[in-house]
mmCIF file of C-alpha atoms in Angstrom:
data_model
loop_
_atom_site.group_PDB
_atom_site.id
_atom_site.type_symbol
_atom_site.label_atom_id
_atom_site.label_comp_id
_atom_site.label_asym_id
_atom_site.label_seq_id
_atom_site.Cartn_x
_atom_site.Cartn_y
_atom_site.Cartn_z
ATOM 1 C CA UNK A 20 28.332 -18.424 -14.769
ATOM 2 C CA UNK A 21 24.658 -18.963 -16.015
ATOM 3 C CA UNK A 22 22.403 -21.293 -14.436
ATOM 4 C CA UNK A 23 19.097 -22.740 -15.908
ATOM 5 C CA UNK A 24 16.365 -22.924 -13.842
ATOM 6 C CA UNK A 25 12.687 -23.602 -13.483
ATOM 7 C CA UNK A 26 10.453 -22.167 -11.115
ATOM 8 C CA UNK A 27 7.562 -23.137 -9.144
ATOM 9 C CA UNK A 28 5.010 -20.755 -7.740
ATOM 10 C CA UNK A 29 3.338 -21.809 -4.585
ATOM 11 C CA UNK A 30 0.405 -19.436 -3.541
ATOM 12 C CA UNK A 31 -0.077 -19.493 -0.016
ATOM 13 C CA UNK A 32 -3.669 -17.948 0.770
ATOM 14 C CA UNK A 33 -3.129 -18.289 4.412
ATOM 15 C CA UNK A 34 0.480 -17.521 4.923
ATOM 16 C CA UNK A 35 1.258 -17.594 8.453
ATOM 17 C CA UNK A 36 4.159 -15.774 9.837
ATOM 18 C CA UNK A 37 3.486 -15.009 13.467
ATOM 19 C CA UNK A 38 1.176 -17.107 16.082
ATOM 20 C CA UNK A 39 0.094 -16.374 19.350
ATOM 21 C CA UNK A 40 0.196 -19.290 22.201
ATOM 22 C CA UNK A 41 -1.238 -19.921 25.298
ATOM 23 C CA UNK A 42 1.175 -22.293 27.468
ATOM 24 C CA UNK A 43 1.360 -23.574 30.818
ATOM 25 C CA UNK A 44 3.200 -25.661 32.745
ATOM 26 C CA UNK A 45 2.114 -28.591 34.726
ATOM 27 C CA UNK A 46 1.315 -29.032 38.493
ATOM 28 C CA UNK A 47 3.488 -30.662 40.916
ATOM 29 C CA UNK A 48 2.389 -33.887 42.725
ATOM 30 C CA UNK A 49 0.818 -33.721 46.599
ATOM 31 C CA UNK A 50 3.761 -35.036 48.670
ATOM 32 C CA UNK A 51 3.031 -37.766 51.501
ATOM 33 C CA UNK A 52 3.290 -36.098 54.941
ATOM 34 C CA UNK A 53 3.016 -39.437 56.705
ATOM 35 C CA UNK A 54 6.279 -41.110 54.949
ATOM 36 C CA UNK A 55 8.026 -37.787 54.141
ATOM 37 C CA UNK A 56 7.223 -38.845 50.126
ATOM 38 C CA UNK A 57 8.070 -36.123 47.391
ATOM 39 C CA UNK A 58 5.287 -34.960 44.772
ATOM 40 C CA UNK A 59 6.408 -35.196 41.120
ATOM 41 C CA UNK A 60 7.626 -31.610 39.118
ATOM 42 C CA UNK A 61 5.181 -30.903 36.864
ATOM 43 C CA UNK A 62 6.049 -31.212 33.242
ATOM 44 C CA UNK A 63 7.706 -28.469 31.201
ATOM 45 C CA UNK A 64 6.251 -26.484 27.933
ATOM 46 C CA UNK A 65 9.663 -26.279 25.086
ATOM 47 C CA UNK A 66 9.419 -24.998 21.552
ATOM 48 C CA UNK A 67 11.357 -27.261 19.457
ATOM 49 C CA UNK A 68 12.713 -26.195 16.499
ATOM 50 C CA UNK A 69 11.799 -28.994 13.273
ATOM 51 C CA UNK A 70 12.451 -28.963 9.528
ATOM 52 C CA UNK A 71 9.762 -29.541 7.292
ATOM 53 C CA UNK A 72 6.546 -27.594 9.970
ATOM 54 C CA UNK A 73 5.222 -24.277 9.115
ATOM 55 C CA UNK A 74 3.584 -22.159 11.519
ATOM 56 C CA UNK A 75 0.159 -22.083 9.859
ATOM 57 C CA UNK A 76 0.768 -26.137 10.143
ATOM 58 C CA UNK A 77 0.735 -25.682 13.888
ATOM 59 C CA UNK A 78 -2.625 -23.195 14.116
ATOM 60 C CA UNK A 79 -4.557 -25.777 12.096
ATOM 61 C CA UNK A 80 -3.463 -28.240 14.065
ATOM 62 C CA UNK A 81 -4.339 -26.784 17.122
ATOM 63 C CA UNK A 82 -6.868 -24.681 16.631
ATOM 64 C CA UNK A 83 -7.156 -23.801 20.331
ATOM 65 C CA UNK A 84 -3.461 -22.860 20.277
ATOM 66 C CA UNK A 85 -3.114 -24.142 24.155
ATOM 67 C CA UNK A 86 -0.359 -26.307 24.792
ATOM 68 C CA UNK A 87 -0.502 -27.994 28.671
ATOM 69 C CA UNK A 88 2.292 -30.084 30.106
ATOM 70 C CA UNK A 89 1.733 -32.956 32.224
ATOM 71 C CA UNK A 90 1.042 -33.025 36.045
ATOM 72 C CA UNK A 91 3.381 -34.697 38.268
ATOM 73 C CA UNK A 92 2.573 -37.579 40.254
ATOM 74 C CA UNK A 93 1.507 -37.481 43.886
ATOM 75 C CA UNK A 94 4.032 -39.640 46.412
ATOM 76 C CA UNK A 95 2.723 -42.674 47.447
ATOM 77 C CA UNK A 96 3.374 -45.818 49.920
ATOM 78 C CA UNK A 97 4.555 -47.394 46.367
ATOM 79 C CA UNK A 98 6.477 -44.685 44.976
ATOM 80 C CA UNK A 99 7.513 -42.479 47.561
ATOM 81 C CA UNK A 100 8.971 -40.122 45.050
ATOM 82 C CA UNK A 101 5.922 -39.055 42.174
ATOM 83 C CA UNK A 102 6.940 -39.303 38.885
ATOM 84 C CA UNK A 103 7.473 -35.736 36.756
ATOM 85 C CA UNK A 104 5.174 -34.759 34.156
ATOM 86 C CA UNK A 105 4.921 -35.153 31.223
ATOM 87 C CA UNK A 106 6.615 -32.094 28.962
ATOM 88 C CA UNK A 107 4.665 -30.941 26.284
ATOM 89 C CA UNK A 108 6.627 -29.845 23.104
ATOM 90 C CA UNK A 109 5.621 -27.241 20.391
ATOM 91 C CA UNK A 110 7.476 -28.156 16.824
ATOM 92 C CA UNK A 111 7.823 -24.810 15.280
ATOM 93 C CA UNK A 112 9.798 -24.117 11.822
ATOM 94 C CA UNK A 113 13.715 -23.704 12.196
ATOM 95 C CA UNK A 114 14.353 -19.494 12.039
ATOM 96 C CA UNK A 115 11.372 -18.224 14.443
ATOM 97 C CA UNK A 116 12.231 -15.761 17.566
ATOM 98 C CA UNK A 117 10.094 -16.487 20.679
ATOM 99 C CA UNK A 118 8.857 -13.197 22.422
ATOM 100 C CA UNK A 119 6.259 -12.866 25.574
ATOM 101 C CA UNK A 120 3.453 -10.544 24.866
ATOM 102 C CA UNK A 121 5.148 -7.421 25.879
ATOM 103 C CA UNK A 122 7.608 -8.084 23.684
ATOM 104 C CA UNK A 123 10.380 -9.413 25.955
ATOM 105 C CA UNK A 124 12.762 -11.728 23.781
ATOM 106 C CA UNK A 125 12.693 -15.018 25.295
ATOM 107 C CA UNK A 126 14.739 -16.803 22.821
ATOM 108 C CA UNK A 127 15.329 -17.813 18.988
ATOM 109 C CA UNK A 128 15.312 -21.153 17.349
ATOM 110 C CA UNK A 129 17.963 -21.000 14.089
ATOM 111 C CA UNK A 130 19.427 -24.566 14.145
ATOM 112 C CA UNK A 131 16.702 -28.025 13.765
ATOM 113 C CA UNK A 132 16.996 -29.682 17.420
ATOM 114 C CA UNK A 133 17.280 -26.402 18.940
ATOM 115 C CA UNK A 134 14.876 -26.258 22.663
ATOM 116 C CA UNK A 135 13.265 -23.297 24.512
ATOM 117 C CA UNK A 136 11.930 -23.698 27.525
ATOM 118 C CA UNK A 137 8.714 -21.468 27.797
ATOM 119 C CA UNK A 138 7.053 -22.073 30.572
ATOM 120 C CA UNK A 139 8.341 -24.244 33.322
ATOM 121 C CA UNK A 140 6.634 -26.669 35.729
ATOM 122 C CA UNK A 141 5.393 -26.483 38.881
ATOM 123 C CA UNK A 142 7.327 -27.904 42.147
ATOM 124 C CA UNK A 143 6.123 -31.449 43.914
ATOM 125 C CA UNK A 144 5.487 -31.169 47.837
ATOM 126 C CA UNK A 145 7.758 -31.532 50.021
ATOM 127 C CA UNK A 146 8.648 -30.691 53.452
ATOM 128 C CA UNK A 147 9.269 -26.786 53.053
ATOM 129 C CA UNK A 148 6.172 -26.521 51.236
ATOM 130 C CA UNK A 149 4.448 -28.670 53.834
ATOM 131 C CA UNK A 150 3.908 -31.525 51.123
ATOM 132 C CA UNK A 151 1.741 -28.911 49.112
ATOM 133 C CA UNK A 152 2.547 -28.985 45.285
ATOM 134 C CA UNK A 153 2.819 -25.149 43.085
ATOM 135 C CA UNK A 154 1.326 -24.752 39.969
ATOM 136 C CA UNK A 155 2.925 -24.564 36.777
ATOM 137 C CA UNK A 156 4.362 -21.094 34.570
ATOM 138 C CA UNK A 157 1.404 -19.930 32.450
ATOM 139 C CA UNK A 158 2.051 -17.279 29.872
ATOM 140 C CA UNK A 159 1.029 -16.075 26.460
ATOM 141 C CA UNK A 160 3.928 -15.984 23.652
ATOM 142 C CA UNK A 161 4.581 -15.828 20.203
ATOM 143 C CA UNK A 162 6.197 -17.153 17.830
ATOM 144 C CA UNK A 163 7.730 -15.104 14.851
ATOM 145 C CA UNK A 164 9.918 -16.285 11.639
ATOM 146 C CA UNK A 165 12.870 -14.409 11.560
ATOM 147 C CA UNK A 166 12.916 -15.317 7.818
ATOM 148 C CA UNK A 167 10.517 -16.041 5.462
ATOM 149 C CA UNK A 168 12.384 -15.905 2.324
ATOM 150 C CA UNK A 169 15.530 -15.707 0.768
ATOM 151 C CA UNK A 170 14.612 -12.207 -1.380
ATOM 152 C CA UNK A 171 11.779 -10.005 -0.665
ATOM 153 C CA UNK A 172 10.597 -7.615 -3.672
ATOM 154 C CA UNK A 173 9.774 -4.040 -2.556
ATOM 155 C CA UNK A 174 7.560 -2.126 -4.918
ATOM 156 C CA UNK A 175 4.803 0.275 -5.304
ATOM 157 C CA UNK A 176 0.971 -0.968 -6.183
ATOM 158 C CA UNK A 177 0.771 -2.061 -9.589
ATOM 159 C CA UNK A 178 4.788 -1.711 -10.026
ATOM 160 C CA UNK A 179 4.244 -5.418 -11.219
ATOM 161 C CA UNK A 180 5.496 -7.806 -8.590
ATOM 162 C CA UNK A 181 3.036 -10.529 -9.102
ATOM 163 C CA UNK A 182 3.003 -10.198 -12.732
ATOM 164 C CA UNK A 183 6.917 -10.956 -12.609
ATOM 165 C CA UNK A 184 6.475 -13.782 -10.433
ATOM 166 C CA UNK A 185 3.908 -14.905 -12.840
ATOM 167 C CA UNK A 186 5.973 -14.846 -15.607
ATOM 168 C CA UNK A 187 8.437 -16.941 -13.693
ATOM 169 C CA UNK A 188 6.539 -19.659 -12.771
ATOM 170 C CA UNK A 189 3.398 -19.245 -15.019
ATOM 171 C CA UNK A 190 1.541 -19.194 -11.597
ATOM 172 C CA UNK A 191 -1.580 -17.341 -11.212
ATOM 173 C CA UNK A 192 -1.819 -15.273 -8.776
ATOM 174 C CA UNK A 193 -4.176 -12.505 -8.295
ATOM 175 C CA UNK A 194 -3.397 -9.304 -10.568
ATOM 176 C CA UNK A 195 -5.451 -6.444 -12.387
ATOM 177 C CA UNK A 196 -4.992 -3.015 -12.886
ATOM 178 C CA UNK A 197 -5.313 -1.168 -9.592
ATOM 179 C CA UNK A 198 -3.123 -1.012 -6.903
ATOM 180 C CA UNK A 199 -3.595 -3.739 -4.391
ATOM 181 C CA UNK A 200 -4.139 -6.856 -5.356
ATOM 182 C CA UNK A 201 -1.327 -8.437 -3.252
ATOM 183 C CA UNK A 202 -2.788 -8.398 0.513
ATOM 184 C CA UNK A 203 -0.502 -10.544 2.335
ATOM 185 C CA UNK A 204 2.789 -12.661 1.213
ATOM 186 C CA UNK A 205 2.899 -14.878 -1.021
ATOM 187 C CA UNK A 206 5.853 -16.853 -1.076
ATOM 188 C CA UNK A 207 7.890 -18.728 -4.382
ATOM 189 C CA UNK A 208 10.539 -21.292 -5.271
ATOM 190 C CA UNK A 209 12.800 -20.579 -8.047
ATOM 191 C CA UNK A 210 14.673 -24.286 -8.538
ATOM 192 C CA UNK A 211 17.801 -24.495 -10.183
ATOM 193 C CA UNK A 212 18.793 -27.660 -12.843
ATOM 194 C CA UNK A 213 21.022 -28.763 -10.020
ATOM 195 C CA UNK A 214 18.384 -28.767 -7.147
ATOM 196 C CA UNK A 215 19.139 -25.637 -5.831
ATOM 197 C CA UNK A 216 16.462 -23.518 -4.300
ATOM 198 C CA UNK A 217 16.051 -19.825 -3.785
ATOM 199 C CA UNK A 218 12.878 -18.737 -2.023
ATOM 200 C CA UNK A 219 10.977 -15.482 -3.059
ATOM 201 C CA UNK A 220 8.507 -13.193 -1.375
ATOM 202 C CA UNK A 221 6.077 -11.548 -3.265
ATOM 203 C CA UNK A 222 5.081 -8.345 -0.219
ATOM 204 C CA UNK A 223 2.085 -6.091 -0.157
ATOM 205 C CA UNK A 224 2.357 -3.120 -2.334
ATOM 206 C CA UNK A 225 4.237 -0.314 -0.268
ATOM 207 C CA UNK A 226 2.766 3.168 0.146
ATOM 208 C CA UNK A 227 4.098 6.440 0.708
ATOM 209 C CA UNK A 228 3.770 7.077 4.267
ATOM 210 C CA UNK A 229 4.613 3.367 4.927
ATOM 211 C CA UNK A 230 7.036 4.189 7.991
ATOM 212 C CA UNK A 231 3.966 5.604 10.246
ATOM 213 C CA UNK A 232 1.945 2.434 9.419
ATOM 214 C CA UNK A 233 -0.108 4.046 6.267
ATOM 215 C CA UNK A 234 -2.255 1.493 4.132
ATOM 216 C CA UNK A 235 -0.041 -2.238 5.140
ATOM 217 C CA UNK A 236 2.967 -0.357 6.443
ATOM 218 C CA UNK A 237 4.464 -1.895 9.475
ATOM 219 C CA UNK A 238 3.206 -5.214 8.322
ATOM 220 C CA UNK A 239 5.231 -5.090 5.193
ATOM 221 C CA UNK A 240 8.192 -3.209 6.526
ATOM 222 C CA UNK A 241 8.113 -6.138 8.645
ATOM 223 C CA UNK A 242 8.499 -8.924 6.232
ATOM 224 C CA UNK A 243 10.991 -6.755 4.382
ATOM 225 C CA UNK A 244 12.829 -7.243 7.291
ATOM 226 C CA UNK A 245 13.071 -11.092 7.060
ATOM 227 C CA UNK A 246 14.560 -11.261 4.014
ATOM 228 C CA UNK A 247 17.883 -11.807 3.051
ATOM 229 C CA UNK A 248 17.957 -9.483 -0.070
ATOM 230 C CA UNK A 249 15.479 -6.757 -1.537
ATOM 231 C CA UNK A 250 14.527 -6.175 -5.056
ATOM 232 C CA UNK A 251 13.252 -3.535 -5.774
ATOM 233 C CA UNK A 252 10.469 -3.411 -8.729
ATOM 234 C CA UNK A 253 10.466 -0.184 -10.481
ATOM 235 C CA UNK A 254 7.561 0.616 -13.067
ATOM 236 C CA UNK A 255 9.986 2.226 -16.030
ATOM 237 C CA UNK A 256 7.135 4.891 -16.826
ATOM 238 C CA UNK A 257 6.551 6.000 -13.318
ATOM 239 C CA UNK A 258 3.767 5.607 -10.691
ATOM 240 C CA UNK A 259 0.886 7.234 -9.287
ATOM 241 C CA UNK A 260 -1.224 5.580 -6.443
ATOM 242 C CA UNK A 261 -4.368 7.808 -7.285
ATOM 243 C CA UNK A 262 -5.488 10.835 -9.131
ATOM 244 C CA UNK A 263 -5.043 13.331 -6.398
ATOM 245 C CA UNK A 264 -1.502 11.599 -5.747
ATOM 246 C CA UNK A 265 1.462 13.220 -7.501
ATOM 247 C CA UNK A 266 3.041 11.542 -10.167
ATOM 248 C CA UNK A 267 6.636 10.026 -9.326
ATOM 249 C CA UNK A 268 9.016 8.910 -11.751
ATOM 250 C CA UNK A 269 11.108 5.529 -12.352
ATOM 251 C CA UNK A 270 13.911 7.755 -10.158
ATOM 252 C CA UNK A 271 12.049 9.751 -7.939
ATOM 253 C CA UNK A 272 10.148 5.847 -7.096
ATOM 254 C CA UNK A 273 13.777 4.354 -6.434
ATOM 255 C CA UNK A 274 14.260 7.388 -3.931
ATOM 256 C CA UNK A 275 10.764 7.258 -2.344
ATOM 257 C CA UNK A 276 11.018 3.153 -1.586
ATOM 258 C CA UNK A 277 14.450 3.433 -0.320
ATOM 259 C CA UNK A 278 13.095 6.447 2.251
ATOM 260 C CA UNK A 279 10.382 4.713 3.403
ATOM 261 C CA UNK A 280 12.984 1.625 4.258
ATOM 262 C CA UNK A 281 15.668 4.307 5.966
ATOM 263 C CA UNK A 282 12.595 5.921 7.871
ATOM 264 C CA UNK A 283 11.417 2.951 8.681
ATOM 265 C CA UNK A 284 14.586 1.286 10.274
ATOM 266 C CA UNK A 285 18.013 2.247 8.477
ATOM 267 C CA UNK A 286 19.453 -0.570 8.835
ATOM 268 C CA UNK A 287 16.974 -2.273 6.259
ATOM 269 C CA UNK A 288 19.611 0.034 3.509
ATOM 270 C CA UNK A 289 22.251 -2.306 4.500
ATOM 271 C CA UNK A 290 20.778 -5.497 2.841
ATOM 272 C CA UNK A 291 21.598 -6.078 -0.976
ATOM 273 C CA UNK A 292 19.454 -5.201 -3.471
ATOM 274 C CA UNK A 293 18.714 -5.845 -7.031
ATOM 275 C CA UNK A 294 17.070 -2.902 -8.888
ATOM 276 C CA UNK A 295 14.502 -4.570 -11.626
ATOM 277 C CA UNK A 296 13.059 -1.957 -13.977
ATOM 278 C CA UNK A 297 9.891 -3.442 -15.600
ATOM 279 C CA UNK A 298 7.235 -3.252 -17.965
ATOM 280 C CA UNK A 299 10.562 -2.424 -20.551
ATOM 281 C CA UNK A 300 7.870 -3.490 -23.582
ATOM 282 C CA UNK A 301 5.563 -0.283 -23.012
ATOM 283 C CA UNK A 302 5.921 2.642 -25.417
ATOM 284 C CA UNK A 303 9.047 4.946 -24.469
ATOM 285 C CA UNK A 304 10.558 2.794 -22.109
ATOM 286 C CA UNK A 305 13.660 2.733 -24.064
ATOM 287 C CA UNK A 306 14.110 6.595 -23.742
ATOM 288 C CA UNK A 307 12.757 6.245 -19.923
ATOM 289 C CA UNK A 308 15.659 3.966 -19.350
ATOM 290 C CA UNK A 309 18.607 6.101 -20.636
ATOM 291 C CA UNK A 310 16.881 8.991 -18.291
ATOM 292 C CA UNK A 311 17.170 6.668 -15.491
ATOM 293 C CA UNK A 312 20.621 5.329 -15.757
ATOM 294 C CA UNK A 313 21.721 8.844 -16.272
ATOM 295 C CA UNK A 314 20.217 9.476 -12.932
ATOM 296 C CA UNK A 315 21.328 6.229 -11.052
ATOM 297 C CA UNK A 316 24.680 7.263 -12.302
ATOM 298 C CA UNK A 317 25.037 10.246 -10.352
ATOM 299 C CA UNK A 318 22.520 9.370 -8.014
ATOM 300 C CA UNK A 319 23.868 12.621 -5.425
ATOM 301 C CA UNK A 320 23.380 15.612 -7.804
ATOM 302 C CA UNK A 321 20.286 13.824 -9.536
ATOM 303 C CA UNK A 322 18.580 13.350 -6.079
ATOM 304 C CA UNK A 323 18.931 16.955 -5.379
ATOM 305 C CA UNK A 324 17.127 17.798 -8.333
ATOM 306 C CA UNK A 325 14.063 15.972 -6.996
ATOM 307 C CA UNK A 326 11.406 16.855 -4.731
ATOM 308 C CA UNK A 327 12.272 17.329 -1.249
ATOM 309 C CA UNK A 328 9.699 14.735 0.584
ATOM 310 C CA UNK A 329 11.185 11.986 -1.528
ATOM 311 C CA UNK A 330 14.700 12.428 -0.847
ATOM 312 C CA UNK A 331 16.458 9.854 1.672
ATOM 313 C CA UNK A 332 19.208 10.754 3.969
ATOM 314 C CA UNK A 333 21.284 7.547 2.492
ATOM 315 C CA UNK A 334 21.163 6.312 -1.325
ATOM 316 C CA UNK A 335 20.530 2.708 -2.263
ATOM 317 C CA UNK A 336 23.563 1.099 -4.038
ATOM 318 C CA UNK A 337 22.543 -2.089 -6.019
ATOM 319 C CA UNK A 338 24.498 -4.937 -6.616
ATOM 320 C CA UNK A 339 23.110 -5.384 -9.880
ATOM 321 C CA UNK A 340 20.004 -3.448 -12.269
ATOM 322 C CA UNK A 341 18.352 -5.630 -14.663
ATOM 323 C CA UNK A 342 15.768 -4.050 -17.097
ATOM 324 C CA UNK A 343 12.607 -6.602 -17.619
ATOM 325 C CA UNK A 344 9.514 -7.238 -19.176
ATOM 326 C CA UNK A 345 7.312 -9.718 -16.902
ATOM 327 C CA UNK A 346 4.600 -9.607 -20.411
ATOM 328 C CA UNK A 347 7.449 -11.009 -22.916
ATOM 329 C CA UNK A 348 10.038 -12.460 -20.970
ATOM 330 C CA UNK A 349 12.750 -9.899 -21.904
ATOM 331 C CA UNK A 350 15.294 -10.138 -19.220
ATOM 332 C CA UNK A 351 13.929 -13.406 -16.844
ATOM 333 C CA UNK A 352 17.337 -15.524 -17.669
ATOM 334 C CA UNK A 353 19.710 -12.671 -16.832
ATOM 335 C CA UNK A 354 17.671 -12.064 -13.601
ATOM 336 C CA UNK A 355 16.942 -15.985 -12.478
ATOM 337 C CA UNK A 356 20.977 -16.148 -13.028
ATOM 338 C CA UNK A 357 21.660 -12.822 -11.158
ATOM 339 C CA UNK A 358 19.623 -13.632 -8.575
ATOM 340 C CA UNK A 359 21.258 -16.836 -7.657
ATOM 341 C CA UNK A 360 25.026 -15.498 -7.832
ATOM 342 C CA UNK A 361 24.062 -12.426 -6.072
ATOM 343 C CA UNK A 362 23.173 -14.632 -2.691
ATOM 344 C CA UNK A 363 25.788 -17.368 -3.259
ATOM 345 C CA UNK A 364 28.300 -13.823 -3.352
ATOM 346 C CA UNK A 365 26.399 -13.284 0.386
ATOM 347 C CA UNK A 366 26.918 -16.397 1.823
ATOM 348 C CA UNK A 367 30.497 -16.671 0.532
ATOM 349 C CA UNK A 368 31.038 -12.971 2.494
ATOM 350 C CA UNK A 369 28.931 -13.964 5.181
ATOM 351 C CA UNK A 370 30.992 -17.492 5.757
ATOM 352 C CA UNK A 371 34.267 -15.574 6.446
ATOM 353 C CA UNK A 372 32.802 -13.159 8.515
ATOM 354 C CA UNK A 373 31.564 -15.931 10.177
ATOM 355 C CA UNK A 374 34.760 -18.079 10.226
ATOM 356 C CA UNK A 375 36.766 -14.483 11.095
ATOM 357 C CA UNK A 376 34.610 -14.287 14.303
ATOM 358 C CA UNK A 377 35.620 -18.057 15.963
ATOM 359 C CA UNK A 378 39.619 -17.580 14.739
ATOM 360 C CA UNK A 379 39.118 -14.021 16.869
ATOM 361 C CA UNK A 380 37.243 -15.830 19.746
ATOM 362 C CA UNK A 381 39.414 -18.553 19.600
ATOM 363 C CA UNK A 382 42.712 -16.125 20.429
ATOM 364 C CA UNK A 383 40.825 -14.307 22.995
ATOM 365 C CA UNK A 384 40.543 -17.592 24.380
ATOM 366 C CA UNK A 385 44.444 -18.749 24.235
ATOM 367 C CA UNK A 386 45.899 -17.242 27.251
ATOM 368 C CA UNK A 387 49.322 -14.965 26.559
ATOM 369 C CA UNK A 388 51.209 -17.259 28.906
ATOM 370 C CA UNK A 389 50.590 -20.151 26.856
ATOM 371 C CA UNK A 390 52.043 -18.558 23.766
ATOM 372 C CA UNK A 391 55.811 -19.179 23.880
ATOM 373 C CA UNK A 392 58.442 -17.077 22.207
ATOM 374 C CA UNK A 393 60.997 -19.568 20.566
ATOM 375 C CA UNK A 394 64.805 -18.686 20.466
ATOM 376 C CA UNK A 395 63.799 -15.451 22.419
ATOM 377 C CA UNK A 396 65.073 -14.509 25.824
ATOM 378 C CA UNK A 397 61.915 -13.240 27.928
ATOM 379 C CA UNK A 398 63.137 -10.319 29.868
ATOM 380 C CA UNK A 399 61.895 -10.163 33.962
#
């Protein structure tokens, strides 16, 4: 099937993916010696997860980035037990995982409505604490999307990512001929003619030497991470970062960006990927192309052929290689179609996985004695 689409570009400048909070929970209330009165809890500090927020909403909303619950209320002749405080709730984006600065996991939000306590109020007085209130649970965390788009495309500098996401949406984001131009990511819509939406992430350039944090490295391997497919953006004439760099071809690139993924975490090979070769208008790409497919073919004995540093332990298999030209449009249909079916093909594999797991968990569930065995004799 074929869809027809239009896309959108949206260019954020500031794209926020991570935040750092300072929370704290509130004081309890005194307690009243004299009638035996109970001090108020202090209020609680919850992330809440929420459609429709982003986390760069929440830094320019609070610049300060201190959320402060309420303090409970000290006992009194008129209300012997104090009220509790007042909770103070963070809205953060649906998809984010909640870590304490050390890195200790303290939860993930992936459903709207989902809560996470974060730092917990303090007790009211009472007798054991000879009517003396504690404070509240003050940490730092942050807050990290798990996912910030539905494909993210992997590619040298100057392979042509933002060009193809210009030609896409007729944005305008920044390009010109040297290598980085894309510093941080810039996320897209591609909307389909029945309202469906597929979001895509246009990353920093990747570098050789990526894995041991060279040039943007850990911050982009990062990002590749949140993504539910890679495409991979292949200059068909090759690539060279500088002068004194060596030269790397369209096969020896597709080799080189899958072992910076493997070396980087090797579980990144496992996510499906669409190989787009472009710039397929430049002089000789047609003859660059057969020479590639020949290679992608028989991507074992071909990789053996190549140099040794750019050789990966594991191969990339692609779902599907589309050759393109972001300057004329040769190709964009096939790929905006592609692209769609290749994700709906996820989510239908990922659904019966999913629905595989509960009918399993369900029969662990069932006890054996429950189970009867009709028109059988049971033996003793």
């Amino acid at each position: 099937m074929v869809w027809t689409s239009r896309v959108c570009f949206r260019k954020y400048g500031n794209f926020v993916d991570n935040i750092r909070l300072y929370v704290r929970g509130g004081s309890g209330g005194m307690g009243l010696p004299r009638l035996g009165g109970l001090g108020g809890n202090g209020g609680d500090v919850l992330v809440v997860a929420k459609k429709d927020i982003t986390l760069k909403q929440i830094k320019d909303k609070h610049p300060n980035k201190r959320f402060t619950a309420g303090v409970g209320s000290n006992s009194c002749i008129h209300a012997l037990r104090g009220a509790k405080g007042e909770d103070a709730q963070v809205f953060a984006p649906v998809g984010i995982s909640v870590t304490t600065d050390n890195g200790r996991i303290l939860g993930e939000l992936n459903c709207e409505g989902d809560r996470l306590l974060v730092a917990k109020g303090g007790h009211g007085g009472t007798l054991h604490s000879g009517f003396l209130p504690s404070k509240g649970q003050t940490r730092q965390i942050r807050l990290d999307l798990k996912l910030i788009a539905d494909l993210g495309l992997v590619g040298f500098p100057n392979a042509g990512k933002s060009s193809l996401l210009t030609a896409l949406s007729h944005a305008k984001p920044r390009i010109a001929n040297y290598p980085f131009t894309t510093l941080r990511p810039e996320i897209g819509k591609v909307m389909y003619d029945d309202h469906k939406q597929v979001s895509v992430a246009d990353l920093p350039g990747l570098i050789e030497g990526a894995h041991v944090n060279k040039g943007m490295g850990h911050k982009f391997l990062k990002h590749v991470e949140r993504t539910k497919q890679l495409m991979f953006v292949v200059d068909i004439c090759g690539f060279q970062l500088a002068s004194n760099s060596p030269f790397r071809s369209a096969f020896e690139t597709v080799l080189l960006l899958t072992k910076e993924l493997e070396l980087y975490k090797e579980e990144l090979l496992g996510k499906p990927a669409i190989l787009v070769i472009n710039k397929m208008d430049l002089p000789g790409a047609q003859s660059h192309l057969r020479e590639l497919e020949a290679h992608l073919e028989s991507q074992d004995e071909s990789s053996q052929l190549s140099p040794e540093d750019v050789i990966p332990k594991s191969l990339m298999h692609f779902t599907h290689i589309v050759p393109v030209s972001a300057t004329t449009g040769l190709g964009l249909p096939l790929l905006k179609s592609l692209i769609r079916q290749s994700l709906e093909e996820q989510d239908i594999i990922e659904t019966e996985g999913q629905r595989g797991e509960r009918l399993l968990k369900l029969r662990r569930e069932i006890p054996t004695s429950s189970v009867h065995s009709w028109g059988f004799t049971q033996l003793t």
